[in-house]
Amino acid sequence: MLSIDMKELIIREMKDQGKTYRGLAKEIGCSPRTITYWNSKDSKISIELAEKALNALGYEILIIKREMMK
């Protein structure tokens, strides 16, 4: 699961872009209630939904394996 910072980024970008909970939920295939739940401190967001939400907002997640230190 991702940190609250990721959720805050998604919610902030959604508001900045004028997207509604319902609109973003429809784009990423979840319920508006799910996005509302992300505002809760104790809630978590899966990497799959975070990726879908960020893609819908014009972002992408890039995961790069670090070289092992010898």
Tab-separated table of N, CA and C in Angstrom:
chain	number	residue	atom	x	y	z
A	1	MET	N	0.831	-1.188	0.000
A	1	MET	CA	0.000	0.000	0.000
A	1	MET	C	0.876	1.252	0.000
A	2	LEU	N	0.329	2.339	-0.500
A	2	LEU	CA	1.089	3.569	-0.629
A	2	LEU	C	0.813	4.525	0.520
A	3	SER	N	1.701	5.460	0.706
A	3	SER	CA	1.578	6.408	1.813
A	3	SER	C	0.473	7.430	1.563
A	4	ILE	N	0.132	8.156	2.611
A	4	ILE	CA	-0.899	9.189	2.512
A	4	ILE	C	-0.486	10.286	1.539
A	5	ASP	N	0.812	10.494	1.336
A	5	ASP	CA	1.262	11.517	0.397
A	5	ASP	C	0.758	11.231	-1.017
A	6	MET	N	0.727	9.984	-1.408
A	6	MET	CA	0.230	9.619	-2.732
A	6	MET	C	-1.261	9.939	-2.830
A	7	LYS	N	-2.010	9.616	-1.809
A	7	LYS	CA	-3.442	9.914	-1.805
A	7	LYS	C	-3.664	11.413	-1.869
A	8	GLU	N	-2.885	12.165	-1.113
A	8	GLU	CA	-3.031	13.621	-1.114
A	8	GLU	C	-2.736	14.199	-2.492
A	9	LEU	N	-1.724	13.660	-3.160
A	9	LEU	CA	-1.396	14.114	-4.515
A	9	LEU	C	-2.575	13.865	-5.454
A	10	ILE	N	-3.145	12.697	-5.383
A	10	ILE	CA	-4.261	12.353	-6.264
A	10	ILE	C	-5.453	13.272	-6.006
A	11	ILE	N	-5.826	13.448	-4.744
A	11	ILE	CA	-6.981	14.293	-4.403
A	11	ILE	C	-6.720	15.739	-4.814
A	12	ARG	N	-5.518	16.247	-4.530
A	12	ARG	CA	-5.180	17.631	-4.882
A	12	ARG	C	-5.223	17.837	-6.397
A	13	GLU	N	-4.623	16.920	-7.153
A	13	GLU	CA	-4.626	17.038	-8.608
A	13	GLU	C	-6.040	16.935	-9.174
A	14	MET	N	-6.820	16.044	-8.595
A	14	MET	CA	-8.191	15.886	-9.046
A	14	MET	C	-8.944	17.205	-8.899
A	15	LYS	N	-8.793	17.846	-7.753
A	15	LYS	CA	-9.471	19.124	-7.511
A	15	LYS	C	-8.910	20.212	-8.417
A	16	ASP	N	-7.575	20.266	-8.561
A	16	ASP	CA	-6.953	21.276	-9.423
A	16	ASP	C	-7.409	21.155	-10.876
A	17	GLN	N	-7.666	19.940	-11.313
A	17	GLN	CA	-8.091	19.698	-12.696
A	17	GLN	C	-9.610	19.760	-12.866
A	18	GLY	N	-10.317	20.015	-11.759
A	18	GLY	CA	-11.769	20.146	-11.829
A	18	GLY	C	-12.509	18.834	-12.000
A	19	LYS	N	-11.859	17.724	-11.639
A	19	LYS	CA	-12.515	16.417	-11.750
A	19	LYS	C	-13.302	16.133	-10.473
A	20	THR	N	-14.456	15.543	-10.632
A	20	THR	CA	-15.266	15.156	-9.484
A	20	THR	C	-14.905	13.737	-9.059
A	21	TYR	N	-15.291	13.386	-7.839
A	21	TYR	CA	-15.078	12.014	-7.366
A	21	TYR	C	-15.766	11.044	-8.321
A	22	ARG	N	-16.982	11.387	-8.695
A	22	ARG	CA	-17.764	10.518	-9.585
A	22	ARG	C	-17.080	10.388	-10.947
A	23	GLY	N	-16.595	11.497	-11.482
A	23	GLY	CA	-15.947	11.476	-12.788
A	23	GLY	C	-14.665	10.656	-12.793
A	24	LEU	N	-13.814	10.865	-11.778
A	24	LEU	CA	-12.570	10.108	-11.701
A	24	LEU	C	-12.868	8.629	-11.463
A	25	ALA	N	-13.836	8.357	-10.598
A	25	ALA	CA	-14.201	6.965	-10.309
A	25	ALA	C	-14.628	6.246	-11.590
A	26	LYS	N	-15.406	6.917	-12.407
A	26	LYS	CA	-15.857	6.317	-13.665
A	26	LYS	C	-14.665	6.036	-14.587
A	27	GLU	N	-13.711	6.975	-14.626
A	27	GLU	CA	-12.527	6.803	-15.485
A	27	GLU	C	-11.665	5.619	-15.058
A	28	ILE	N	-11.571	5.384	-13.749
A	28	ILE	CA	-10.645	4.347	-13.270
A	28	ILE	C	-11.330	3.054	-12.856
A	29	GLY	N	-12.663	3.022	-12.933
A	29	GLY	CA	-13.388	1.788	-12.664
A	29	GLY	C	-13.576	1.443	-11.204
A	30	CYS	N	-13.836	2.462	-10.389
A	30	CYS	CA	-14.155	2.203	-8.976
A	30	CYS	C	-15.364	3.052	-8.610
A	31	SER	N	-15.804	2.938	-7.380
A	31	SER	CA	-16.953	3.726	-6.951
A	31	SER	C	-16.495	5.086	-6.424
A	32	PRO	N	-17.360	6.100	-6.501
A	32	PRO	CA	-17.018	7.398	-5.911
A	32	PRO	C	-16.738	7.276	-4.412
A	33	ARG	N	-17.381	6.329	-3.769
A	33	ARG	CA	-17.160	6.106	-2.343
A	33	ARG	C	-15.706	5.716	-2.067
A	34	THR	N	-15.103	4.959	-2.960
A	34	THR	CA	-13.698	4.572	-2.812
A	34	THR	C	-12.813	5.806	-2.770
A	35	ILE	N	-13.038	6.741	-3.678
A	35	ILE	CA	-12.232	7.955	-3.724
A	35	ILE	C	-12.500	8.820	-2.501
A	36	THR	N	-13.752	8.893	-2.071
A	36	THR	CA	-14.078	9.622	-0.846
A	36	THR	C	-13.331	9.022	0.334
A	37	TYR	N	-13.243	7.708	0.379
A	37	TYR	CA	-12.555	7.003	1.466
A	37	TYR	C	-11.076	7.363	1.523
A	38	TRP	N	-10.466	7.703	0.383
A	38	TRP	CA	-9.047	8.066	0.368
A	38	TRP	C	-8.763	9.295	1.210
A	39	ASN	N	-9.765	10.112	1.482
A	39	ASN	CA	-9.574	11.298	2.322
A	39	ASN	C	-9.390	10.943	3.791
A	40	SER	N	-9.711	9.732	4.156
A	40	SER	CA	-9.555	9.275	5.540
A	40	SER	C	-8.089	9.005	5.833
A	41	LYS	N	-7.628	9.425	7.005
A	41	LYS	CA	-6.229	9.202	7.384
A	41	LYS	C	-5.865	7.726	7.416
A	42	ASP	N	-6.779	6.899	7.849
A	42	ASP	CA	-6.494	5.479	8.027
A	42	ASP	C	-6.669	4.652	6.760
A	43	SER	N	-7.151	5.269	5.704
A	43	SER	CA	-7.391	4.501	4.490
A	43	SER	C	-6.095	4.228	3.743
A	44	LYS	N	-6.134	3.210	2.927
A	44	LYS	CA	-4.994	2.847	2.098
A	44	LYS	C	-5.466	2.783	0.654
A	45	ILE	N	-4.524	2.917	-0.269
A	45	ILE	CA	-4.841	2.840	-1.688
A	45	ILE	C	-3.893	1.827	-2.320
A	46	SER	N	-4.433	0.950	-3.110
A	46	SER	CA	-3.582	-0.048	-3.760
A	46	SER	C	-2.770	0.615	-4.874
A	47	ILE	N	-1.668	0.017	-5.203
A	47	ILE	CA	-0.840	0.559	-6.281
A	47	ILE	C	-1.586	0.517	-7.613
A	48	GLU	N	-2.459	-0.478	-7.788
A	48	GLU	CA	-3.240	-0.578	-9.025
A	48	GLU	C	-4.179	0.615	-9.185
A	49	LEU	N	-4.907	0.950	-8.117
A	49	LEU	CA	-5.822	2.090	-8.217
A	49	LEU	C	-5.052	3.407	-8.283
A	50	ALA	N	-3.946	3.503	-7.544
A	50	ALA	CA	-3.134	4.716	-7.599
A	50	ALA	C	-2.632	4.940	-9.018
A	51	GLU	N	-2.178	3.870	-9.668
A	51	GLU	CA	-1.680	3.991	-11.040
A	51	GLU	C	-2.789	4.437	-11.992
A	52	LYS	N	-3.964	3.846	-11.851
A	52	LYS	CA	-5.088	4.233	-12.705
A	52	LYS	C	-5.469	5.693	-12.497
A	53	ALA	N	-5.537	6.110	-11.218
A	53	ALA	CA	-5.908	7.489	-10.903
A	53	ALA	C	-4.854	8.463	-11.427
A	54	LEU	N	-3.598	8.152	-11.195
A	54	LEU	CA	-2.528	9.039	-11.659
A	54	LEU	C	-2.490	9.106	-13.181
A	55	ASN	N	-2.700	7.993	-13.855
A	55	ASN	CA	-2.769	8.004	-15.325
A	55	ASN	C	-3.899	8.903	-15.806
A	56	ALA	N	-5.044	8.814	-15.162
A	56	ALA	CA	-6.196	9.637	-15.535
A	56	ALA	C	-5.918	11.120	-15.304
A	57	LEU	N	-4.983	11.408	-14.391
A	57	LEU	CA	-4.636	12.795	-14.067
A	57	LEU	C	-3.391	13.280	-14.806
A	58	GLY	N	-2.866	12.448	-15.706
A	58	GLY	CA	-1.730	12.850	-16.513
A	58	GLY	C	-0.367	12.502	-15.933
A	59	TYR	N	-0.322	11.605	-14.974
A	59	TYR	CA	0.931	11.168	-14.355
A	59	TYR	C	1.171	9.699	-14.677
A	60	GLU	N	2.361	9.241	-14.381
A	60	GLU	CA	2.644	7.816	-14.442
A	60	GLU	C	3.553	7.447	-13.272
A	61	ILE	N	3.455	6.199	-12.872
A	61	ILE	CA	4.317	5.679	-11.816
A	61	ILE	C	5.440	4.911	-12.496
A	62	LEU	N	6.650	5.184	-12.064
A	62	LEU	CA	7.806	4.498	-12.609
A	62	LEU	C	8.538	3.838	-11.448
A	63	ILE	N	8.696	2.534	-11.521
A	63	ILE	CA	9.397	1.787	-10.479
A	63	ILE	C	10.673	1.250	-11.090
A	64	ILE	N	11.781	1.601	-10.483
A	64	ILE	CA	13.087	1.205	-10.993
A	64	ILE	C	13.815	0.438	-9.900
A	65	LYS	N	14.325	-0.708	-10.263
A	65	LYS	CA	15.095	-1.510	-9.313
A	65	LYS	C	16.455	-0.859	-9.090
A	66	ARG	N	16.790	-0.672	-7.815
A	66	ARG	CA	18.089	-0.093	-7.489
A	66	ARG	C	19.152	-1.170	-7.615
A	67	GLU	N	20.337	-0.749	-7.966
A	67	GLU	CA	21.475	-1.673	-7.996
A	67	GLU	C	21.809	-2.049	-6.572
A	68	MET	N	22.075	-3.302	-6.369
A	68	MET	CA	22.445	-3.773	-5.037
A	68	MET	C	23.839	-3.256	-4.700
A	69	MET	N	23.977	-2.701	-3.511
A	69	MET	CA	25.290	-2.225	-3.074
A	69	MET	C	26.137	-3.410	-2.687
A	70	LYS	N	27.388	-3.410	-3.088
A	70	LYS	CA	28.283	-4.538	-2.811
A	70	LYS	C	29.241	-4.206	-1.705
